[in-house]
XYZ file of N, CA and C in Angstrom:
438
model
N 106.395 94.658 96.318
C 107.531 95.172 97.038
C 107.937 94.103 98.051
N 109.329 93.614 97.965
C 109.539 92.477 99.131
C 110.989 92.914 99.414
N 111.436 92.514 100.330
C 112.377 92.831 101.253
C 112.801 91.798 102.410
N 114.223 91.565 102.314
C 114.951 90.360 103.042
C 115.366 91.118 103.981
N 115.136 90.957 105.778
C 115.891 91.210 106.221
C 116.106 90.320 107.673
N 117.602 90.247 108.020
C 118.499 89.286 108.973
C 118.347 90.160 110.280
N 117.376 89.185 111.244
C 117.335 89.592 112.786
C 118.374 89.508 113.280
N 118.684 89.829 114.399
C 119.858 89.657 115.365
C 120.360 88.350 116.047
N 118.797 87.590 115.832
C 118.645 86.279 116.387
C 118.878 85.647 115.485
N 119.289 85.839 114.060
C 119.492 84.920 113.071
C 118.641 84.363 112.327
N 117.183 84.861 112.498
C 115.866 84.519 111.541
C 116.126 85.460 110.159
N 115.434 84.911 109.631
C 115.326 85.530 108.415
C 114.299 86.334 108.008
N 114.020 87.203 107.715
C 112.152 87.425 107.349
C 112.096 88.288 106.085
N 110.560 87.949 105.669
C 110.643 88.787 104.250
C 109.167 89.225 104.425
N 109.849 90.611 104.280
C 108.607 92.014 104.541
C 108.071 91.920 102.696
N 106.814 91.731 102.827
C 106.293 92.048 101.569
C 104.832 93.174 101.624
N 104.722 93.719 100.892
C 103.481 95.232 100.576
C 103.279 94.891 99.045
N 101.731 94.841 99.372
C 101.105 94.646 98.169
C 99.882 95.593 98.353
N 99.299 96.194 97.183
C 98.274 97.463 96.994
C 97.031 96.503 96.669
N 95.967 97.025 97.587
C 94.459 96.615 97.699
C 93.644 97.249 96.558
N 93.332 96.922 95.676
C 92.143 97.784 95.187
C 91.058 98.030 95.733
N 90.756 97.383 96.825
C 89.722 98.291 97.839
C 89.926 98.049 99.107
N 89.385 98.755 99.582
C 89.625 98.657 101.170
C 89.548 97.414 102.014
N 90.470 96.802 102.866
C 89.359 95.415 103.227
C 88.095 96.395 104.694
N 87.466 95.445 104.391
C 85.928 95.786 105.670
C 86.380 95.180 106.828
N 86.639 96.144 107.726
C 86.267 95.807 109.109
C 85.033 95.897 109.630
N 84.838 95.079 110.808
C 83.702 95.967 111.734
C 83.746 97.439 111.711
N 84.256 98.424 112.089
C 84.136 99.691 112.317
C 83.290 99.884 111.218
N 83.487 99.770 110.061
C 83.356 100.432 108.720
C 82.140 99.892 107.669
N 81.742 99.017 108.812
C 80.719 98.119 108.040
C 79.246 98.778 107.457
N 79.001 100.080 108.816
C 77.847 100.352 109.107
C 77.927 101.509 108.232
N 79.169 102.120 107.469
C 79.069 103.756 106.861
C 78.962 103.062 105.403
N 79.283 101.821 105.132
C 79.653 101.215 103.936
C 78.130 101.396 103.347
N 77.082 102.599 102.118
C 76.227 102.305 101.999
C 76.171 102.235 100.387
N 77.287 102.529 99.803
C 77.120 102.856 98.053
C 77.684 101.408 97.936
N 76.681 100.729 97.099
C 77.268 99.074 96.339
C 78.200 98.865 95.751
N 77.932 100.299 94.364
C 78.293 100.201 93.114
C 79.001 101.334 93.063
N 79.349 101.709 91.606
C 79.778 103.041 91.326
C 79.155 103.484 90.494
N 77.707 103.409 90.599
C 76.684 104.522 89.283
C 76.720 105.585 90.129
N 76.616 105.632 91.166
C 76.478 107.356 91.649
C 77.624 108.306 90.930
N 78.509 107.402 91.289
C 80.005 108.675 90.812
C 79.854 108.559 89.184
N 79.383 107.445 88.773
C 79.471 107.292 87.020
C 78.397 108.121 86.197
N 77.593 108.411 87.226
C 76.205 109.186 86.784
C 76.772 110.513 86.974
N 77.786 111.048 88.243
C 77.920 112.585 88.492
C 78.798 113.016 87.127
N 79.886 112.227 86.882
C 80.680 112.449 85.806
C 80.295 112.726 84.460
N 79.212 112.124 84.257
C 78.547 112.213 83.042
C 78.138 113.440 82.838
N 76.968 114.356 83.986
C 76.502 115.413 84.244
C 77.383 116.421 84.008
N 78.420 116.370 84.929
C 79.878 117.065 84.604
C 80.256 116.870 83.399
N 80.769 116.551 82.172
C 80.987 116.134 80.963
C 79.880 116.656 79.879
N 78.913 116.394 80.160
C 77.813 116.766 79.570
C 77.537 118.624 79.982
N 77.619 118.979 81.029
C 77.640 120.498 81.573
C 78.696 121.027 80.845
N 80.091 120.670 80.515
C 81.155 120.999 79.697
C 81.046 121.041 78.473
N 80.135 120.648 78.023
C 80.353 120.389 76.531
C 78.975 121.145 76.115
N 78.155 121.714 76.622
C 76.932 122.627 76.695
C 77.560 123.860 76.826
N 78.517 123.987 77.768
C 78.926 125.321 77.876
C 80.199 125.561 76.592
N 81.017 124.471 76.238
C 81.618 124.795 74.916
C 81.244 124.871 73.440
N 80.032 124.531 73.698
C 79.093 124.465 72.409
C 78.240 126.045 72.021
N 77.472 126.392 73.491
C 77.155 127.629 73.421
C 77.921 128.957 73.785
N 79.206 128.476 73.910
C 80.063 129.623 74.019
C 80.130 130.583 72.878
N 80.460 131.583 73.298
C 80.434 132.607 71.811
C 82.020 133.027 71.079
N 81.862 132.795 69.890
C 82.898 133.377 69.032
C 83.949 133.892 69.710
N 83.666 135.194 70.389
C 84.107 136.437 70.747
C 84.861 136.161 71.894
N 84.376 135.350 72.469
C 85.460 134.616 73.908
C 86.762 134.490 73.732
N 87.740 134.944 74.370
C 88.634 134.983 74.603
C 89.444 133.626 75.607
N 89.581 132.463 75.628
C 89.885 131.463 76.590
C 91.353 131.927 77.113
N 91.690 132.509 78.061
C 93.097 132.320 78.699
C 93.783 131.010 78.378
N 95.437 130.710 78.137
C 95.329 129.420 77.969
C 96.093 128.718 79.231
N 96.072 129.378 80.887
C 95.867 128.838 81.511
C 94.306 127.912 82.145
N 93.290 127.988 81.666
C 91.780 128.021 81.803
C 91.927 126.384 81.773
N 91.921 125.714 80.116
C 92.358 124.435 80.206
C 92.961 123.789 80.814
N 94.190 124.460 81.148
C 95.574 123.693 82.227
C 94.693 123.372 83.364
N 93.979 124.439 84.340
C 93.231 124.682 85.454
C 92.397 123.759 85.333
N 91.298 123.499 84.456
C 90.416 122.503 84.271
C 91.002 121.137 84.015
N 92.101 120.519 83.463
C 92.579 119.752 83.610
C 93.319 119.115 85.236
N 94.049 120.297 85.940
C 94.141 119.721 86.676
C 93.190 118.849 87.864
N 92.029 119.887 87.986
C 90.646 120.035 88.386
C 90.535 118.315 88.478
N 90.275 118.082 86.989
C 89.516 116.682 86.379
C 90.452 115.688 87.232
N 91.497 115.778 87.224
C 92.418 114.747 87.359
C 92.951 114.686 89.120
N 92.662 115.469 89.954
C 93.217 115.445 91.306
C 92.003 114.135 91.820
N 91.031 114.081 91.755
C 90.483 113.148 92.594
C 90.993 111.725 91.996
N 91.234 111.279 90.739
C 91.985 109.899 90.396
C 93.020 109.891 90.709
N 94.074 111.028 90.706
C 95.218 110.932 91.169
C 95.235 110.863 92.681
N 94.240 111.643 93.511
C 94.291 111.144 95.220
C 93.781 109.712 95.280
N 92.977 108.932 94.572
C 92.746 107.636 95.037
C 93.680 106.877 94.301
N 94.702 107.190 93.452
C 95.297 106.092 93.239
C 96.695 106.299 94.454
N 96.990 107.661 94.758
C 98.082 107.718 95.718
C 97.789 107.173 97.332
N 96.471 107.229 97.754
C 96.072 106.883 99.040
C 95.145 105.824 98.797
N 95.774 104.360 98.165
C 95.404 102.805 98.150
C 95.943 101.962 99.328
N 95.197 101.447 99.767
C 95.932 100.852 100.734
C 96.817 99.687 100.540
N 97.373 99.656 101.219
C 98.309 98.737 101.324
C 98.721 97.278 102.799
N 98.519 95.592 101.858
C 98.545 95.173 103.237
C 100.568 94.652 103.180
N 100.295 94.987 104.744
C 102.136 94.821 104.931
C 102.290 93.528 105.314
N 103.473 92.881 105.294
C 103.061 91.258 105.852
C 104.944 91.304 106.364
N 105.215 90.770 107.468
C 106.009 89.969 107.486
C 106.273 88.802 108.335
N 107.109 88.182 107.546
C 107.214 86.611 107.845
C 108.243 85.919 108.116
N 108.408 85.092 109.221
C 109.676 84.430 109.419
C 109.540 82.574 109.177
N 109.876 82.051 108.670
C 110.207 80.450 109.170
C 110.425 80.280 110.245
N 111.196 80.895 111.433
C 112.230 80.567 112.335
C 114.071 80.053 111.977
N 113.839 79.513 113.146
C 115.140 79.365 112.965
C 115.611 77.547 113.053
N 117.167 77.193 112.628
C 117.244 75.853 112.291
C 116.916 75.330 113.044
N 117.074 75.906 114.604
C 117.246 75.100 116.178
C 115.926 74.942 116.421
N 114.914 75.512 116.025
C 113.520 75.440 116.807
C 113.293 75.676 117.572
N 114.465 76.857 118.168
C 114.533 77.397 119.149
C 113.265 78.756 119.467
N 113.002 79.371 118.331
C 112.981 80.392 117.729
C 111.436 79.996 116.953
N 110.141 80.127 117.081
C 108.730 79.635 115.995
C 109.198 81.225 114.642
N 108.226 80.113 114.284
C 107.920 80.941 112.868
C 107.071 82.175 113.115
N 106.935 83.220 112.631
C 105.853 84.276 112.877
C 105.562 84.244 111.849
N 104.387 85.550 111.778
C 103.554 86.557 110.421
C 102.898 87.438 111.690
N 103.423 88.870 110.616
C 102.962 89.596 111.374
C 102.199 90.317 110.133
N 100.897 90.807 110.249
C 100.370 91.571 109.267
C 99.630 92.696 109.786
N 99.899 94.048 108.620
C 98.790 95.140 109.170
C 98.138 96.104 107.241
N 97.851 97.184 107.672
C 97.309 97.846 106.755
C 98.023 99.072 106.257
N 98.658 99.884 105.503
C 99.289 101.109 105.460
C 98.624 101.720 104.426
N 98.139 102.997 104.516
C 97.531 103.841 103.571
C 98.706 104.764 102.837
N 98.522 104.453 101.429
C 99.427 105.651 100.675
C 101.207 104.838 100.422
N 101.239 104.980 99.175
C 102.579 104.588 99.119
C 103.792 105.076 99.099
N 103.658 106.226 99.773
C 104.822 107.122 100.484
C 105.135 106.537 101.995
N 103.635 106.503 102.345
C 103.978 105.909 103.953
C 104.321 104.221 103.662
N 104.372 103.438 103.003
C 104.487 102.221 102.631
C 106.104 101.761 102.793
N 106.419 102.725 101.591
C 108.049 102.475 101.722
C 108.582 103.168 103.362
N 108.351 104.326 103.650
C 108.748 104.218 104.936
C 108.809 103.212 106.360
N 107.183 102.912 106.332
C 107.312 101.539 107.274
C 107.521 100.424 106.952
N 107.885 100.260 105.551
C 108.837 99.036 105.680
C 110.376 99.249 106.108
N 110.714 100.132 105.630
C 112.011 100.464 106.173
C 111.905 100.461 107.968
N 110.890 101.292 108.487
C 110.881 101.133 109.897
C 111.163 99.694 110.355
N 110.121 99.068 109.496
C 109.782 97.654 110.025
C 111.178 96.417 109.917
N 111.898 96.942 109.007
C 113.147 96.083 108.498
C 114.396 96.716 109.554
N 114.063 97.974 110.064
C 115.265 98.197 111.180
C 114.891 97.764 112.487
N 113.739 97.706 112.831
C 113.339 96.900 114.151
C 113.385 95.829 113.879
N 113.029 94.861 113.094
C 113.890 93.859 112.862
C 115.200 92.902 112.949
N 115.829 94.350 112.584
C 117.498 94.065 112.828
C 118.242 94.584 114.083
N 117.132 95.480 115.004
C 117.325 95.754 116.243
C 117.180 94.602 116.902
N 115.382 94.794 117.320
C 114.803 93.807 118.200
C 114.047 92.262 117.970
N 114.759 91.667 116.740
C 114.082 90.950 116.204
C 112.537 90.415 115.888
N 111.591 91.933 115.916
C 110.942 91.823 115.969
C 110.286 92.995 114.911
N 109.041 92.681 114.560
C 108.706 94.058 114.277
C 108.083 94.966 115.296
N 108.231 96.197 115.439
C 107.400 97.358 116.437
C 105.542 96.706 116.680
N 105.732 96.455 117.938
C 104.445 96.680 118.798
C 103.544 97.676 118.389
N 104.059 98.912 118.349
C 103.547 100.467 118.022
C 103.117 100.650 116.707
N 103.663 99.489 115.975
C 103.294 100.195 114.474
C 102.007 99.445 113.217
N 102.201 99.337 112.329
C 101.031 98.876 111.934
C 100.411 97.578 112.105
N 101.700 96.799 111.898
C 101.310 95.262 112.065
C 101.213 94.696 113.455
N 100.673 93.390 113.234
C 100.174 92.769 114.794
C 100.295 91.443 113.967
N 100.571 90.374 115.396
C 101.176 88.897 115.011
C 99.660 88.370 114.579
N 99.725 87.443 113.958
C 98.694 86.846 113.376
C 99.160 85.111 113.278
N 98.426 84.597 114.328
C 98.478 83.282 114.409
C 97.870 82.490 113.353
């Protein structure tokens, strides 16, 4: 996702958002960080899968399945891949050259946005403060990065 937009001061900058496949590590997060891999979750799934297919095997004849039951179990299966692929993070970046005069330095400002609903919004935030205060918001995700 990239995006051109013209400060007031006449810089140019281009807001770009790109999706992390994992989180980056801060300090804060260093110390809760204790699963390496993904056999825990690859091992629970299996159990689950395997518990499903025990109970459709020894089910009886006579059962009646509603055919909302499947729908329900489908959605079931599918909300936790669908919440981690909707709440990926995202790093935001924007960037200026400056300007011809050198009046004006170059920036980068970068931060983190979770979820790509909130993504497109603060870029839009970020592209109207821009064209306000030639700057991006203090308040919001990103911070200058020398």
């Amino acid at each position: 996702m990239n995006r051109l937009v013209q400060g007031s001061d006449g810089r140019d900058w281009v807001i770009r958002a790109q999706m992390e496949w994992r989180r980056p590590a801060t300090a804060d997060d260093f110390d809760h960080d204790v699963a390496a891999n993904y056999t825990p979750g690859l091992a629970m799934m299996g159990v689950a899968i395997a518990l499903g297919v025990v109970v459709l095997v020894w089910m009886p004849e006579d059962v009646v399945v509603p055919s909302w039951v499947p729908l329900a179990l489908l959605l079931l299966a599918l909300f936790f891949p669908l919440r981690w692929v909707l709440r990926r993070p995202w790093t935001v970046v924007a960037e200026t050259e400056g300007d011809e005069t050198g009046e004006r330095p170059s920036e980068r400002w970068v931060g983190t946005v979770i979820g790509i609903v909130n993504v497109r919004g603060e870029v839009q935030r970020i592209a109207k403060s821009i064209q306000r205060h030639d700057l991006p918001d203090f308040d919001g995700p990103l911070h200058p990065v020398e």
